[in-house]
Amino acid sequence: MSEGYLELGPIRPPSEAHSLLIRATRNCPWNRCQFCHTYKGEKFELRPVAEIKKDIATVKLIQDKIKEVSWQSGYGGDVKEAAAMVLSSPDNVAFHNIALWLSAGGESAFLQDANTLIMRTPDLVEVIKFLKETLPTINRITSYARSKTAAKKTLEELKKLHQAGLSRLHIGLESGYDPLLQYMDKGVTAAEHIKGGRNIVASGISLCEYVLLGLGGKLMWREHALETARVLNKIGPDFIRVRTLTINNRMPLYDEIENGDFIRANDEEILEEEKLLIEHLECHSNFVSDHVTNLLQEIEGKLPGDKERMLAAINRFQALSPEERTNFKVGRRAGIYYELDDLYDSHKHEVAEQIIHRLSQGGSEVDEETIYTLMERFI
Ligand code: SF4
């Protein structure tokens, strides 16, 4: 069932797993962050509006084809059922994305790549309107953006985008601590994070800010936590999403670690950093931990009401014996555990013990390097 060619970018936020992916620009216009490898070596390009529209029209063709399959398979034109059926044997990655999107109801779209807001506002408005006209089941359109770009757009422009149908922007805040932002070559200051974030909130577009736990390493973790909380309090985003620093040799930060300039924090230190961050958050945001890299994914809730419950999860981990903390860290990083309660699953606990035994060659201690390696297998 080959139907046209669709261009796809490499990533989307975890929360957009079932969104239709439309590539509005290629790669990242900044591309210098030390902890990011996603677009390294790739050149940023704006795609012509006509080309983006052609992709959207191709999605419509594939959607119609899936409808045909639905009739032929006895689903009476129900796209959702037919899409679920073809999901098991999609023609290509783009087809898989469309089938996944349709099987989830076909309501959400995500515009790739790293900073869609850099498009001229009239062009982006045109793309969003065309997307909604061509695929009318879509009622939610989201994208990535940089704070710096959001700070440069006028409130009027952002409001126009919201009125056209842009529902949410995902921004990589990473940190609110200026020396750390500079060290990581994030290309944005805390003040620009605040201005960009507040612009978006004022426009009515929902805002999700991503914080990178562990980014301060062993030396700047405290300032990272405190300044990030300060910046987030000033923005008041709808969502704060945390993920944990992972390293690979395609990131410039890898060399800084190798030459000893950046010293990574371990899981327990990062948890202490997260505790300090949460303690100082005073905004009314949803705090989300839905990333596999986070040690405790159960640290989630609506601030400020759930703050104590979230901190209690951290306290609960910290109150475990050293042996049980190691068991959990290894079990979690090996993909056996999801949450602290899994420690009480005797089978899982035993599997984690066996892994510890193997990794420590008969001992009970597993070093930090080994735990990092286990975690980074998932990335
Ligand atoms: S702005 Fe985002 S995508 Fe671009 S280099 Fe930085 S982290 Fe990576």
Short mmCIF file of C-alpha atoms and ligand atoms in Angstrom, two decimals:
data_model
loop_
_atom_site.label_atom_id
_atom_site.label_comp_id
_atom_site.label_asym_id
_atom_site.label_seq_id
_atom_site.Cartn_x
_atom_site.Cartn_y
_atom_site.Cartn_z
CA MET A 1 0.00 0.00 0.00
CA SER A 2 2.70 2.54 -1.00
CA GLU A 3 1.26 6.05 -1.17
CA GLY A 4 3.68 8.90 -1.79
CA TYR A 5 6.64 10.01 0.24
CA LEU A 6 6.50 11.86 3.52
CA GLU A 7 9.45 13.47 5.21
CA LEU A 8 9.87 12.80 8.93
CA GLY A 9 12.21 14.39 11.47
CA PRO A 10 14.06 12.31 14.08
CA ILE A 11 12.24 13.12 17.33
CA ARG A 12 9.06 14.21 19.10
CA PRO A 13 8.25 14.63 22.80
CA PRO A 14 7.15 11.44 24.63
CA SER A 15 3.68 12.93 25.07
CA GLU A 16 3.29 13.17 21.27
CA ALA A 17 3.74 9.45 20.65
CA HIS A 18 0.32 9.24 18.96
CA SER A 19 0.42 12.56 17.15
CA LEU A 20 0.64 12.91 13.42
CA LEU A 21 4.19 14.11 12.67
CA ILE A 22 4.54 16.86 10.07
CA ARG A 23 8.03 18.14 9.36
CA ALA A 24 7.75 21.93 9.08
CA THR A 25 11.50 22.69 9.24
CA ARG A 26 14.60 20.53 9.11
CA ASN A 27 16.96 20.15 12.08
CA CYS A 28 17.92 22.84 14.62
CA PRO A 29 18.81 26.45 13.80
CA TRP A 30 21.01 26.64 16.91
CA ASN A 31 22.49 23.16 17.12
CA ARG A 32 25.22 24.04 19.62
CA CYS A 33 23.97 22.69 22.96
CA GLN A 34 26.72 20.57 24.51
CA PHE A 35 24.36 17.89 25.83
CA CYS A 36 22.43 17.36 22.58
CA HIS A 37 23.37 15.11 19.68
CA THR A 38 20.08 14.95 17.80
CA TYR A 39 20.85 17.22 14.86
CA LYS A 40 24.65 17.43 15.04
CA GLY A 41 26.18 17.49 11.56
CA GLU A 42 22.81 18.37 10.00
CA LYS A 43 22.08 21.72 8.42
CA PHE A 44 19.02 23.72 9.44
CA GLU A 45 16.55 24.46 6.66
CA LEU A 46 13.16 26.10 6.42
CA ARG A 47 10.94 23.96 4.21
CA PRO A 48 8.90 25.83 1.59
CA VAL A 49 5.26 26.10 2.66
CA ALA A 50 4.17 24.40 -0.57
CA GLU A 51 6.35 21.38 0.28
CA ILE A 52 4.87 21.07 3.79
CA LYS A 53 1.37 21.33 2.34
CA LYS A 54 2.21 18.57 -0.12
CA ASP A 55 3.12 16.29 2.80
CA ILE A 56 -0.17 17.13 4.50
CA ALA A 57 -2.04 16.31 1.28
CA THR A 58 -0.17 12.98 1.15
CA VAL A 59 -1.34 12.20 4.68
CA LYS A 60 -4.90 12.75 3.48
CA LEU A 61 -4.33 10.29 0.59
CA ILE A 62 -2.98 7.64 2.96
CA GLN A 63 -5.86 8.25 5.36
CA ASP A 64 -8.31 7.70 2.49
CA LYS A 65 -6.47 4.52 1.54
CA ILE A 66 -6.82 3.25 5.11
CA LYS A 67 -10.54 4.03 4.90
CA GLU A 68 -10.72 1.82 1.81
CA VAL A 69 -8.99 -0.98 3.72
CA SER A 70 -11.58 -0.50 6.44
CA TRP A 71 -14.45 -1.05 4.00
CA GLN A 72 -12.70 -4.01 2.39
CA SER A 73 -12.04 -5.59 5.79
CA GLY A 74 -15.57 -5.25 7.07
CA TYR A 75 -15.00 -2.33 9.44
CA GLY A 76 -17.53 -0.18 7.55
CA GLY A 77 -15.19 2.78 6.99
CA ASP A 78 -14.02 2.96 10.62
CA VAL A 79 -10.51 4.39 10.17
CA LYS A 80 -9.49 3.70 13.76
CA GLU A 81 -10.10 -0.06 13.52
CA ALA A 82 -8.47 -0.36 10.08
CA ALA A 83 -5.45 1.68 11.18
CA ALA A 84 -4.96 -0.60 14.18
CA MET A 85 -5.05 -3.58 11.81
CA VAL A 86 -2.48 -2.20 9.34
CA LEU A 87 -0.21 -1.04 12.20
CA SER A 88 1.25 -4.52 12.39
CA SER A 89 2.59 -4.35 8.82
CA PRO A 90 3.09 -0.71 7.79
CA ASP A 91 4.68 0.06 4.41
CA ASN A 92 7.21 2.52 5.88
CA VAL A 93 7.89 4.76 8.89
CA ALA A 94 5.59 7.54 7.66
CA PHE A 95 2.78 5.08 7.06
CA HIS A 96 3.32 3.66 10.54
CA ASN A 97 3.05 7.16 12.02
CA ILE A 98 -0.22 7.82 10.18
CA ALA A 99 -1.71 4.48 11.21
CA LEU A 100 -0.68 5.10 14.83
CA TRP A 101 -2.18 8.58 14.75
CA LEU A 102 -5.46 7.30 13.27
CA SER A 103 -5.68 4.38 15.68
CA ALA A 104 -5.48 6.89 18.54
CA GLY A 105 -8.37 8.90 17.12
CA GLY A 106 -6.56 11.18 14.64
CA GLU A 107 -6.96 14.29 16.79
CA SER A 108 -3.42 15.48 17.44
CA ALA A 109 -0.52 16.70 15.27
CA PHE A 110 3.06 17.64 16.10
CA LEU A 111 5.11 19.96 13.88
CA GLN A 112 8.79 18.98 13.66
CA ASP A 113 11.75 19.80 14.04
CA ALA A 114 13.54 21.71 16.84
CA ASN A 115 12.16 25.23 16.54
CA THR A 116 9.09 25.64 14.34
CA LEU A 117 8.48 29.08 15.77
CA ILE A 118 11.41 30.34 13.68
CA MET A 119 9.18 30.19 10.59
CA ARG A 120 7.68 33.49 9.45
CA THR A 121 4.43 33.84 11.38
CA PRO A 122 2.21 34.13 8.24
CA ASP A 123 3.82 30.95 6.83
CA LEU A 124 3.26 29.01 10.03
CA VAL A 125 -0.33 30.26 10.25
CA GLU A 126 -0.87 29.08 6.66
CA VAL A 127 0.51 25.61 7.44
CA ILE A 128 -1.61 25.26 10.59
CA LYS A 129 -4.78 26.36 8.81
CA PHE A 130 -4.13 24.01 5.89
CA LEU A 131 -3.50 21.14 8.29
CA LYS A 132 -6.83 21.73 10.03
CA GLU A 133 -8.76 22.18 6.78
CA THR A 134 -7.27 19.08 5.14
CA LEU A 135 -7.51 16.82 8.19
CA PRO A 136 -10.49 18.18 10.13
CA THR A 137 -10.32 15.56 12.89
CA ILE A 138 -7.22 17.36 14.19
CA ASN A 139 -8.10 19.58 17.12
CA ARG A 140 -4.69 19.82 18.81
CA ILE A 141 -1.47 21.05 17.16
CA THR A 142 1.79 21.25 19.06
CA SER A 143 5.46 21.86 18.33
CA TYR A 144 8.95 22.47 19.73
CA ALA A 145 10.25 26.03 20.10
CA ARG A 146 13.24 27.87 21.57
CA SER A 147 12.71 30.47 24.30
CA LYS A 148 14.88 32.92 22.40
CA THR A 149 12.60 32.78 19.37
CA ALA A 150 9.48 33.01 21.55
CA ALA A 151 11.00 36.08 23.22
CA LYS A 152 11.47 37.74 19.83
CA LYS A 153 7.96 37.09 18.52
CA THR A 154 5.42 39.76 19.38
CA LEU A 155 2.49 38.82 21.58
CA GLU A 156 0.29 39.66 18.59
CA GLU A 157 2.08 37.06 16.45
CA LEU A 158 1.79 34.36 19.09
CA LYS A 159 -1.89 35.14 19.53
CA LYS A 160 -2.38 34.77 15.76
CA LEU A 161 -0.73 31.34 15.91
CA HIS A 162 -2.96 30.35 18.81
CA GLN A 163 -6.08 31.54 16.97
CA ALA A 164 -4.99 29.59 13.87
CA GLY A 165 -4.86 26.43 16.01
CA LEU A 166 -1.44 26.13 17.65
CA SER A 167 -2.37 24.54 20.97
CA ARG A 168 0.92 23.86 22.75
CA LEU A 169 4.64 24.61 22.56
CA HIS A 170 7.31 22.37 24.08
CA ILE A 171 10.42 24.29 25.14
CA GLY A 172 13.75 22.91 26.29
CA LEU A 173 14.38 25.15 29.28
CA GLU A 174 16.99 22.70 30.61
CA SER A 175 18.15 25.12 33.34
CA GLY A 176 17.50 28.60 34.68
CA TYR A 177 21.08 29.09 35.88
CA ASP A 178 22.96 31.48 33.60
CA PRO A 179 26.54 30.17 34.09
CA LEU A 180 25.30 26.65 33.36
CA LEU A 181 23.32 27.78 30.30
CA GLN A 182 26.50 29.45 29.11
CA TYR A 183 28.68 26.43 29.85
CA MET A 184 26.30 24.20 27.91
CA ASP A 185 26.13 26.73 25.05
CA LYS A 186 22.35 26.72 25.23
CA GLY A 187 22.28 30.09 23.46
CA VAL A 188 19.71 31.59 25.79
CA THR A 189 19.75 33.42 29.12
CA ALA A 190 17.46 32.95 32.11
CA ALA A 191 15.91 36.35 31.32
CA GLU A 192 15.16 35.23 27.74
CA HIS A 193 13.67 31.98 29.05
CA ILE A 194 11.36 34.06 31.23
CA LYS A 195 10.42 36.50 28.47
CA GLY A 196 9.81 33.76 25.88
CA GLY A 197 7.85 31.61 28.33
CA ARG A 198 5.70 34.47 29.56
CA ASN A 199 4.95 35.54 25.99
CA ILE A 200 3.64 32.09 25.22
CA VAL A 201 1.56 31.88 28.39
CA ALA A 202 0.07 35.33 27.68
CA SER A 203 -0.84 34.32 24.12
CA GLY A 204 -3.04 31.49 25.36
CA ILE A 205 -0.83 28.75 23.86
CA SER A 206 -0.28 25.99 26.39
CA LEU A 207 3.36 25.75 27.47
CA CYS A 208 5.45 22.76 28.44
CA GLU A 209 8.96 23.47 29.78
CA TYR A 210 11.54 20.66 29.87
CA VAL A 211 14.08 20.57 32.68
CA LEU A 212 17.23 18.47 32.37
CA LEU A 213 18.00 16.85 35.73
CA GLY A 214 21.68 16.26 36.34
CA LEU A 215 22.74 19.05 33.99
CA GLY A 216 24.58 20.86 36.80
CA GLY A 217 26.77 17.82 37.40
CA LYS A 218 28.47 17.52 40.79
CA LEU A 219 29.53 21.18 40.84
CA MET A 220 26.51 23.29 39.85
CA TRP A 221 23.57 21.10 40.91
CA ARG A 222 22.43 23.38 43.72
CA GLU A 223 22.36 26.57 41.65
CA HIS A 224 20.83 24.62 38.76
CA ALA A 225 17.93 23.51 40.98
CA LEU A 226 17.36 26.87 42.68
CA GLU A 227 17.62 29.06 39.58
CA THR A 228 15.50 26.68 37.51
CA ALA A 229 12.78 26.87 40.17
CA ARG A 230 13.05 30.68 40.17
CA VAL A 231 12.68 30.90 36.38
CA LEU A 232 9.78 28.42 36.28
CA ASN A 233 8.00 30.35 39.05
CA LYS A 234 8.21 33.48 36.93
CA ILE A 235 6.89 31.72 33.83
CA GLY A 236 4.14 29.56 35.34
CA PRO A 237 4.01 26.99 32.51
CA ASP A 238 1.13 24.51 32.24
CA PHE A 239 3.59 21.63 32.35
CA ILE A 240 7.06 21.08 33.75
CA ARG A 241 8.57 17.89 32.37
CA VAL A 242 11.79 16.48 33.72
CA ARG A 243 14.20 14.11 32.07
CA THR A 244 17.66 13.06 33.20
CA LEU A 245 20.97 13.82 31.53
CA THR A 246 22.30 10.95 29.45
CA ILE A 247 25.58 11.02 27.57
CA ASN A 248 26.83 9.54 24.34
CA ASN A 249 29.95 10.16 22.31
CA ARG A 250 28.09 12.22 19.69
CA MET A 251 27.57 14.99 22.26
CA PRO A 252 30.23 17.67 22.77
CA LEU A 253 29.71 17.21 26.53
CA TYR A 254 31.19 13.72 26.21
CA ASP A 255 34.65 15.25 25.65
CA GLU A 256 34.25 17.52 28.68
CA ILE A 257 33.52 14.46 30.80
CA GLU A 258 36.46 12.59 29.33
CA ASN A 259 38.86 15.45 30.07
CA GLY A 260 37.45 15.86 33.59
CA ASP A 261 35.96 19.32 33.08
CA PHE A 262 32.38 18.18 33.70
CA ILE A 263 31.77 15.74 36.55
CA ARG A 264 28.51 13.84 36.29
CA ALA A 265 26.19 13.58 39.27
CA ASN A 266 24.98 10.11 40.19
CA ASP A 267 21.36 8.98 40.60
CA GLU A 268 21.21 9.81 44.30
CA GLU A 269 22.71 13.26 43.84
CA ILE A 270 20.30 13.98 41.00
CA LEU A 271 17.41 13.00 43.24
CA GLU A 272 18.65 15.48 45.85
CA GLU A 273 18.74 18.11 43.09
CA GLU A 274 15.18 17.25 42.05
CA LYS A 275 14.06 17.51 45.68
CA LEU A 276 15.53 21.01 45.96
CA LEU A 277 13.87 22.00 42.68
CA ILE A 278 10.43 20.77 43.78
CA GLU A 279 10.78 22.34 47.24
CA HIS A 280 11.29 25.74 45.61
CA LEU A 281 8.58 25.53 42.95
CA GLU A 282 5.69 27.85 43.72
CA CYS A 283 3.95 27.86 40.34
CA HIS A 284 0.65 26.17 39.49
CA SER A 285 2.02 23.69 36.97
CA ASN A 286 1.62 20.00 36.26
CA PHE A 287 4.90 18.29 37.09
CA VAL A 288 5.49 15.31 34.82
CA SER A 289 8.21 12.70 34.96
CA ASP A 290 7.26 10.58 31.94
CA HIS A 291 10.74 9.82 30.68
CA VAL A 292 12.48 6.49 30.96
CA THR A 293 15.71 8.21 32.07
CA ASN A 294 14.19 9.40 35.37
CA LEU A 295 14.97 7.24 38.37
CA LEU A 296 11.57 7.84 39.99
CA GLN A 297 8.88 8.26 37.36
CA GLU A 298 6.23 8.41 40.08
CA ILE A 299 7.29 11.95 41.03
CA GLU A 300 4.31 13.55 39.33
CA GLY A 301 1.48 15.81 40.33
CA LYS A 302 -0.22 19.16 40.20
CA LEU A 303 1.67 21.93 41.97
CA PRO A 304 1.40 23.22 44.57
CA GLY A 305 -1.16 20.79 46.01
CA ASP A 306 0.78 17.57 45.31
CA LYS A 307 4.18 18.90 46.35
CA GLU A 308 4.34 17.00 49.66
CA ARG A 309 3.29 13.74 48.02
CA MET A 310 5.98 14.18 45.35
CA LEU A 311 8.64 14.92 47.94
CA ALA A 312 7.47 11.92 49.97
CA ALA A 313 8.40 9.64 47.04
CA ILE A 314 11.95 11.00 47.15
CA ASN A 315 12.10 10.67 50.94
CA ARG A 316 10.88 7.11 50.65
CA PHE A 317 13.76 6.22 48.32
CA GLN A 318 16.27 8.02 50.50
CA ALA A 319 15.07 6.13 53.59
CA LEU A 320 15.87 2.74 52.02
CA SER A 321 18.96 0.85 53.15
CA PRO A 322 22.04 1.25 50.90
CA GLU A 323 21.52 -2.32 49.62
CA GLU A 324 17.90 -1.67 48.70
CA ARG A 325 18.79 1.63 47.01
CA THR A 326 21.35 -0.22 44.90
CA ASN A 327 18.80 -2.93 44.13
CA PHE A 328 16.30 -0.32 42.97
CA LYS A 329 18.80 1.71 40.93
CA VAL A 330 20.04 -1.37 39.11
CA GLY A 331 16.53 -2.79 38.66
CA ARG A 332 15.27 0.52 37.37
CA ARG A 333 18.21 1.09 35.03
CA ALA A 334 17.97 -2.47 33.75
CA GLY A 335 14.29 -1.89 32.89
CA ILE A 336 12.92 -4.29 35.54
CA TYR A 337 11.35 -1.73 37.85
CA TYR A 338 9.01 1.11 37.02
CA GLU A 339 8.28 2.46 40.49
CA LEU A 340 9.36 2.00 44.10
CA ASP A 341 6.52 -0.40 44.87
CA ASP A 342 8.14 -2.83 42.42
CA LEU A 343 10.75 -3.48 45.11
CA TYR A 344 8.11 -5.62 46.82
CA ASP A 345 7.77 -7.88 43.80
CA SER A 346 9.97 -10.76 44.95
CA HIS A 347 10.62 -12.05 41.45
CA LYS A 348 11.75 -8.64 40.15
CA HIS A 349 13.78 -8.10 43.31
CA GLU A 350 15.57 -11.39 42.80
CA VAL A 351 16.31 -10.61 39.12
CA ALA A 352 17.81 -7.27 40.18
CA GLU A 353 19.94 -9.07 42.79
CA GLN A 354 21.22 -11.47 40.16
CA ILE A 355 22.18 -8.58 37.89
CA ILE A 356 24.03 -6.89 40.77
CA HIS A 357 25.84 -10.15 41.49
CA ARG A 358 26.88 -10.45 37.85
CA LEU A 359 27.88 -6.81 37.39
CA SER A 360 29.87 -6.70 40.62
CA GLN A 361 31.45 -10.09 39.90
CA GLY A 362 30.10 -11.67 43.02
CA GLY A 363 29.97 -8.57 45.23
CA SER A 364 27.09 -6.25 46.15
CA GLU A 365 28.36 -2.88 44.89
CA VAL A 366 27.81 -1.57 41.39
CA ASP A 367 29.82 1.48 40.38
CA GLU A 368 28.34 4.67 38.91
CA GLU A 369 29.79 4.06 35.45
CA THR A 370 28.00 0.73 35.20
CA ILE A 371 24.69 2.30 36.23
CA TYR A 372 25.12 5.10 33.65
CA THR A 373 25.82 2.46 31.00
CA LEU A 374 22.68 0.52 31.93
CA MET A 375 20.56 3.69 31.73
CA GLU A 376 22.01 4.82 28.43
CA ARG A 377 21.12 1.56 26.70
CA PHE A 378 17.57 2.96 26.49
CA ILE A 379 18.54 6.11 24.62
S1 SF4 B 1 18.22 23.98 20.84
FE1 SF4 B 1 17.37 21.94 21.29
S2 SF4 B 1 17.63 20.74 19.44
FE2 SF4 B 1 18.93 22.55 19.23
S3 SF4 B 1 20.93 21.89 19.94
FE3 SF4 B 1 19.88 22.77 21.69
S4 SF4 B 1 18.84 21.05 22.72
FE4 SF4 B 1 19.44 20.36 20.64
#
